[in-house]
Coordinates of C-alpha atoms in Angstrom, one line a residue:
X1 CA 239.4 168.4 118.8
X2 CA 241.7 171.0 117.2
X3 CA 238.7 171.9 114.5
X4 CA 236.2 172.1 117.2
X5 CA 238.4 174.7 119.0
X6 CA 239.0 176.5 116.4
X7 CA 235.4 176.9 115.1
X8 CA 234.4 178.1 118.7
X9 CA 237.2 180.4 118.8
X10 CA 235.9 181.7 115.5
X11 CA 232.4 182.0 117.0
X12 CA 233.0 184.0 119.5
X13 CA 233.5 186.7 116.6
X14 CA 230.4 186.0 115.2
X15 CA 227.6 185.1 117.8
X16 CA 226.9 187.9 120.6
X17 CA 226.9 186.8 123.8
X18 CA 223.6 185.3 125.2
X19 CA 222.2 184.9 121.6
X20 CA 219.8 181.9 122.6
X21 CA 218.8 181.3 119.2
X22 CA 222.8 180.7 117.8
X23 CA 223.2 178.6 121.0
X24 CA 220.6 176.4 119.9
X25 CA 221.9 175.7 116.6
X26 CA 225.5 175.6 118.3
X27 CA 223.7 172.1 120.3
X28 CA 221.9 171.3 117.1
X29 CA 224.6 170.9 114.5
X30 CA 228.0 171.7 116.3
X31 CA 230.6 174.3 116.3
X32 CA 232.2 173.4 113.1
X33 CA 229.2 172.7 111.0
X34 CA 227.6 175.9 112.2
X35 CA 230.3 177.9 111.2
X36 CA 230.6 176.2 107.9
X37 CA 227.2 176.9 107.3
X38 CA 227.6 180.6 108.2
X39 CA 230.7 181.0 105.8
X40 CA 229.4 179.3 102.8
X41 CA 225.4 179.7 103.6
X42 CA 224.9 176.2 102.2
X43 CA 221.8 174.6 104.0
X44 CA 221.3 177.4 106.4
X45 CA 217.9 177.7 105.9
X46 CA 217.1 173.6 106.5
X47 CA 219.6 173.3 109.3
X48 CA 219.4 175.9 111.2
X49 CA 215.6 176.5 112.2
X50 CA 214.7 180.6 112.5
X51 CA 217.6 181.4 110.1
X52 CA 216.0 184.7 107.8
X53 CA 218.3 185.9 104.7
X54 CA 218.7 188.9 106.7
X55 CA 220.1 187.4 109.5
X56 CA 222.0 185.4 107.7
X57 CA 223.7 188.2 106.1
X58 CA 224.9 189.8 109.2
X59 CA 226.5 186.4 110.9
X60 CA 228.4 186.0 107.1
X61 CA 229.9 189.2 106.9
X62 CA 231.3 188.6 110.5
X63 CA 232.0 185.0 110.0
X64 CA 233.9 186.0 106.8
X65 CA 236.4 187.9 108.7
X66 CA 237.2 185.5 111.4
X67 CA 240.9 184.2 112.1
X68 CA 240.7 182.1 115.0
X69 CA 244.3 180.9 114.6
X70 CA 245.3 184.8 115.2
X71 CA 242.8 185.0 118.2
X72 CA 244.5 181.8 119.8
X73 CA 248.2 183.1 119.3
X74 CA 246.8 186.6 120.7
X75 CA 245.7 185.6 123.8
X76 CA 248.3 183.0 124.2
X77 CA 251.1 186.0 124.0
X78 CA 249.0 187.0 127.4
X79 CA 249.8 184.0 129.0
X80 CA 245.7 183.0 128.4
X81 CA 244.0 180.3 126.6
X82 CA 240.8 179.6 125.3
X83 CA 238.5 177.6 127.6
X84 CA 235.5 175.2 126.2
X85 CA 232.9 173.2 126.9
X86 CA 233.9 170.0 127.6
X87 CA 237.3 171.0 128.5
X88 CA 238.7 169.3 132.1
X89 CA 238.7 173.6 132.9
X90 CA 235.1 174.3 132.0
X91 CA 232.7 175.1 134.5
X92 CA 229.9 173.2 134.4
X93 CA 227.5 175.2 136.1
X94 CA 227.5 177.5 133.5
X95 CA 225.6 174.9 131.6
X96 CA 222.6 175.9 133.7
X97 CA 222.4 178.4 131.1
X98 CA 221.0 176.3 128.8
X99 CA 221.3 178.0 125.2
X100 CA 222.4 181.5 126.2
X101 CA 225.5 179.4 127.6
X102 CA 228.9 181.4 126.5
X103 CA 230.4 179.9 122.7
X104 CA 233.6 179.4 124.7
X105 CA 235.7 181.5 127.4
X106 CA 238.7 183.5 126.6
X107 CA 241.2 183.6 129.7
X108 CA 244.3 185.4 131.4
X109 CA 245.6 184.2 134.4
X110 CA 247.3 181.1 135.8
X111 CA 244.6 179.6 138.3
X112 CA 242.3 177.0 137.4
X113 CA 239.1 178.3 136.1
X114 CA 236.6 175.3 136.9
X115 CA 238.5 174.8 140.3
X116 CA 238.0 178.5 141.3
X117 CA 234.5 178.8 140.4
X118 CA 233.8 175.8 142.6
X119 CA 234.2 178.0 145.7
X120 CA 233.2 181.4 144.4
X121 CA 230.6 184.3 145.4
X122 CA 230.3 187.5 143.3
X123 CA 230.2 191.0 144.7
X124 CA 228.8 193.7 142.8
X125 CA 226.9 196.9 143.3
X126 CA 226.6 200.3 141.9
X127 CA 229.5 202.2 140.0
X128 CA 228.8 205.8 141.2
X129 CA 228.6 204.0 145.2
X130 CA 229.2 205.8 148.1
X131 CA 231.9 206.0 150.4
X132 CA 230.1 203.1 152.7
X133 CA 229.6 201.3 149.6
X134 CA 233.0 201.0 148.5
X135 CA 234.3 200.3 152.5
X136 CA 231.5 197.4 152.5
X137 CA 232.6 195.8 149.5
X138 CA 236.2 196.2 150.4
X139 CA 235.6 194.6 153.7
X140 CA 233.6 191.7 152.1
X141 CA 236.1 191.1 149.8
X142 CA 239.1 191.1 152.2
X143 CA 236.7 188.8 154.7
X144 CA 235.7 186.5 152.0
X145 CA 239.3 185.7 150.5
X146 CA 240.6 185.6 154.1
X147 CA 238.4 182.5 154.4
X148 CA 239.2 180.9 151.2
X149 CA 236.6 182.0 148.7
X150 CA 237.1 183.5 145.4
X151 CA 235.8 186.6 144.7
X152 CA 234.2 187.4 141.2
X153 CA 232.9 190.9 140.1
X154 CA 233.3 193.0 136.8
X155 CA 236.1 195.2 137.5
X156 CA 234.0 198.3 136.9
X157 CA 234.5 201.4 138.8
X158 CA 232.5 201.9 142.4
X159 CA 231.8 198.9 144.3
X160 CA 233.2 196.2 141.5
X161 CA 236.7 197.6 141.8
X162 CA 236.8 198.0 145.6
X163 CA 235.6 194.2 145.8
X164 CA 238.6 193.3 143.9
X165 CA 241.0 195.8 145.6
X166 CA 239.9 194.0 148.9
X167 CA 241.0 190.7 148.1
X168 CA 243.7 191.9 146.3
X169 CA 244.9 193.7 149.5
X170 CA 245.1 190.3 151.6
X171 CA 246.7 188.2 148.9
X172 CA 243.3 186.3 147.8
X173 CA 241.8 185.2 144.8
X174 CA 240.0 187.3 142.6
X175 CA 238.6 187.0 138.8
X176 CA 237.4 189.5 136.9
X177 CA 234.4 188.9 134.1
X178 CA 234.7 191.4 131.5
X179 CA 232.3 193.0 128.7
X180 CA 235.3 193.3 126.0
X181 CA 238.2 191.2 125.5
X182 CA 240.5 190.4 127.9
X183 CA 243.1 192.3 126.6
X184 CA 241.2 195.3 126.9
X185 CA 241.6 197.2 129.9
X186 CA 237.9 198.8 130.2
X187 CA 237.2 201.0 132.1
X188 CA 240.9 202.9 131.1
X189 CA 240.9 204.5 134.7
X190 CA 241.0 200.6 135.7
X191 CA 243.8 199.2 133.7
X192 CA 246.3 198.7 136.6
X193 CA 243.8 197.1 138.5
X194 CA 243.1 194.3 135.3
X195 CA 246.5 194.0 135.3
X196 CA 246.9 193.0 138.8
X197 CA 243.9 190.5 139.1
X198 CA 245.5 189.2 135.6
X199 CA 249.0 188.5 137.4
X200 CA 247.3 187.5 140.6
X201 CA 243.7 185.6 139.8
X202 CA 241.7 185.6 136.8
X203 CA 240.6 187.7 133.9
X204 CA 237.9 186.0 132.1
X205 CA 235.9 187.2 128.9
X206 CA 233.1 185.9 126.2
X207 CA 234.2 188.5 123.5
X208 CA 237.7 187.8 121.8
X209 CA 240.8 189.5 122.1
X210 CA 239.9 193.2 120.9
X211 CA 236.6 192.7 121.5
X212 CA 235.1 196.1 122.5
X213 CA 232.2 196.5 124.8
X214 CA 228.8 198.1 124.6
X215 CA 225.6 198.6 126.8
X216 CA 224.3 195.1 125.6
X217 CA 227.2 193.4 126.2
X218 CA 227.7 194.6 129.8
X219 CA 224.3 193.3 130.6
X220 CA 224.6 190.0 129.3
X221 CA 228.1 189.4 130.9
X222 CA 226.1 189.9 134.2
X223 CA 224.4 186.2 133.3
X224 CA 228.1 184.7 133.4
X225 CA 228.9 186.2 136.5
X226 CA 225.7 184.8 138.4
X227 CA 226.4 181.6 136.9
X228 CA 229.9 181.1 137.6
X229 CA 229.5 181.8 141.0
X230 CA 227.4 179.9 144.2
X231 CA 226.2 183.6 145.4
X232 CA 225.6 187.0 144.6
X233 CA 226.1 189.6 147.2
X234 CA 224.7 193.2 145.9
X235 CA 226.2 196.1 148.1
X236 CA 225.0 199.1 146.5
X237 CA 222.2 199.6 143.6
X238 CA 219.2 202.0 142.3
X239 CA 215.9 200.8 141.4
X240 CA 217.5 200.1 137.6
X241 CA 220.7 198.6 138.2
X242 CA 222.9 196.2 136.2
X243 CA 223.6 194.5 139.6
X244 CA 219.9 194.0 140.3
X245 CA 220.2 192.1 136.8
X246 CA 222.9 190.1 138.2
X247 CA 220.5 189.3 141.3
X248 CA 218.1 188.4 139.4
X249 CA 219.5 186.0 137.2
X250 CA 221.1 184.5 140.2
X251 CA 217.9 183.9 141.6
X252 CA 216.4 182.3 138.5
X253 CA 219.7 180.1 138.5
X254 CA 219.0 178.9 141.8
X255 CA 221.8 180.6 143.4
X256 CA 222.0 182.7 147.0
X257 CA 221.2 185.8 146.6
X258 CA 222.0 188.5 149.5
X259 CA 222.1 192.3 149.9
X260 CA 224.1 194.5 152.1
X261 CA 221.5 197.0 153.6
X262 CA 222.4 201.1 153.4
X263 CA 220.4 203.9 154.9
X264 CA 216.9 204.4 154.1
X265 CA 216.9 207.7 152.7
X266 CA 219.8 206.5 150.2
X267 CA 218.5 206.1 146.6
X268 CA 221.7 204.2 146.0
X269 CA 220.4 201.6 148.5
X270 CA 216.7 201.3 147.3
X271 CA 217.3 198.6 144.7
X272 CA 219.2 196.9 147.6
X273 CA 216.0 197.1 150.2
X274 CA 213.9 196.4 147.3
X275 CA 215.6 192.7 146.4
X276 CA 215.8 192.4 150.5
X277 CA 212.2 192.5 150.6
X278 CA 211.7 189.7 147.9
X279 CA 214.0 186.9 147.9
X280 CA 217.2 188.3 148.9
X281 CA 219.0 187.2 152.3
X282 CA 220.5 190.5 154.4
X283 CA 224.2 190.2 155.2
X284 CA 226.7 192.7 157.0
X285 CA 229.9 190.9 156.9
X286 CA 231.8 187.8 155.3
X287 CA 231.0 185.4 158.0
X288 CA 227.3 185.7 157.5
X289 CA 227.7 185.3 153.4
X290 CA 230.2 181.9 154.1
X291 CA 227.7 180.9 156.1
X292 CA 224.8 181.0 153.9
X293 CA 226.7 179.8 151.0
X294 CA 229.0 177.7 152.4
X295 CA 229.9 173.9 153.9
X296 CA 228.6 172.8 157.1
X297 CA 230.5 174.3 159.8
X298 CA 231.1 178.0 157.9
X299 CA 229.2 179.4 161.0
X300 CA 228.7 183.3 161.5
X301 CA 229.3 183.9 164.9
X302 CA 226.4 184.8 167.0
X303 CA 225.3 188.6 167.6
X304 CA 224.6 189.8 171.0
X305 CA 224.6 193.2 172.9
X306 CA 227.7 193.6 175.4
X307 CA 227.0 191.7 178.8
X308 CA 226.4 194.2 181.8
X309 CA 226.9 193.8 185.6
X310 CA 223.1 193.6 186.0
X311 CA 223.3 190.3 183.6
X312 CA 225.5 188.2 186.0
X313 CA 223.1 188.8 188.8
X314 CA 220.6 185.8 189.9
X315 CA 216.8 186.3 189.7
X316 CA 216.2 187.7 193.4
X317 CA 219.1 189.8 193.4
X318 CA 217.4 191.6 190.3
X319 CA 214.5 191.7 191.8
X320 CA 215.9 193.3 195.2
X321 CA 217.5 195.3 193.0
X322 CA 214.8 196.8 191.0
X323 CA 212.8 197.3 194.2
X324 CA 215.1 200.1 195.2
X325 CA 213.8 203.5 194.1
X326 CA 216.0 205.7 192.0
X327 CA 216.2 208.3 194.9
X328 CA 216.1 207.9 198.7
X329 CA 216.7 205.0 201.3
X330 CA 214.4 201.8 201.7
X331 CA 213.8 199.6 204.8
X332 CA 214.6 195.8 204.2
X333 CA 210.8 195.2 205.0
X334 CA 209.6 197.6 202.0
X335 CA 212.1 195.8 199.8
X336 CA 211.3 192.3 200.8
X337 CA 207.7 193.5 199.7
X338 CA 208.7 194.8 196.7
X339 CA 211.1 191.9 195.7
X340 CA 208.6 189.4 196.7
X341 CA 211.2 187.6 199.0
X342 CA 211.8 187.0 202.6
X343 CA 213.6 189.7 204.9
X344 CA 216.6 187.3 205.3
X345 CA 217.2 186.4 201.5
X346 CA 216.6 190.3 200.6
X347 CA 219.2 190.8 203.5
X348 CA 221.8 188.2 202.1
X349 CA 221.1 189.9 198.3
X350 CA 221.6 193.1 199.4
X351 CA 225.1 192.3 201.0
X352 CA 226.1 190.7 197.4
X353 CA 224.8 193.6 195.5
X354 CA 227.0 196.3 197.8
X355 CA 229.8 193.7 197.2
X356 CA 229.6 194.3 193.6
X357 CA 228.8 198.4 193.9
X358 CA 225.3 198.2 193.8
X359 CA 223.9 199.8 196.7
X360 CA 224.8 201.5 200.1
X361 CA 223.7 201.0 203.3
X362 CA 223.1 203.9 205.8
X363 CA 221.7 203.2 209.3
X364 CA 218.9 200.5 208.8
X365 CA 218.1 201.6 205.2
X366 CA 219.4 200.6 201.7
X367 CA 219.9 203.0 198.4
X368 CA 221.3 203.0 195.1
X369 CA 225.0 203.9 194.9
X370 CA 225.5 207.2 192.8
X371 CA 227.7 205.5 190.4
X372 CA 225.6 202.1 190.5
X373 CA 225.6 200.6 187.1
X374 CA 221.9 200.1 187.4
X375 CA 221.8 204.1 187.6
X376 CA 224.1 204.3 184.4
X377 CA 222.2 201.7 182.6
X378 CA 218.7 204.1 183.5
X379 CA 220.6 207.2 182.4
X380 CA 221.4 205.3 179.1
X381 CA 217.9 204.5 178.9
X382 CA 218.4 200.7 179.7
X383 CA 216.6 198.8 182.2

């Protein structure tokens, strides 16, 4: 088992994240044998289908420079560890990635990655987000954390950082999945934030200590975020966005995909709106996310407008009120005809409406009071 762990630690320096060809070889021959073949070139053509001389040379250059014991010691000095498939802490939902599954994961932080992943949701979005996007991400992060959910994101500027900060502000659980080593604070401007996440939650990476980010590694990192969580919420995203890559990967894996709508005129919300026209579900707050991805009983509160005084009237009283003209006096017989009620019923309802402040009497006639609730509703454009 120790040989397997050392081999997988070494392979995280040799194999690029998401390399499905290497993943197939790993599944075929195992980590120890794959590393041996890549180091010695012995039996590469026979044992590793699709291996070419050029590709093998690239792997061999990397394999020759590996020192897995040093990497394991480096991450241990940070209070971290290497989590491998088959370990008790390995989140088995990552196996849904097939041959694109991570070789292993480098982890900083004390919580159990597998247990946290069981009740986790990703909140992702634009780096150059608007104040609205930052507010929604932070609010969602805090609300989900208060409901016992682990919020996973990528520690990038914009929506990612706002989601992490929202969770940290309420003392909740959050995990950052990086496109570099767990000891590399990237972006540099988020060094303090990543440190806080490592102390309060988890920092996770496929790359070994010292690994640097590249454009391709950012894109491939998103598949881990999608697979690790039960659902992905996109707050703001343009048509071409890494956040939409995460959402589409989540869709392919059968995870829930959600989007927070923005202004129809905002280019930063255009990608989210396109997502919502397809398989995405519109959400506006944490309770709606929890209702979609949670267990039975995680229900969002019913949405309804304010209750107006008129809403409490019985049907006949409402018809009598509607029969009163906006201006002027009306007699009982005319009101009864307009309301479709008898004169006695109409008179009884008028006294009820009078006690509620809707109408007033003048001689034998009745009219709306100048401050009638119906009058105010009409002025606001209501009914």
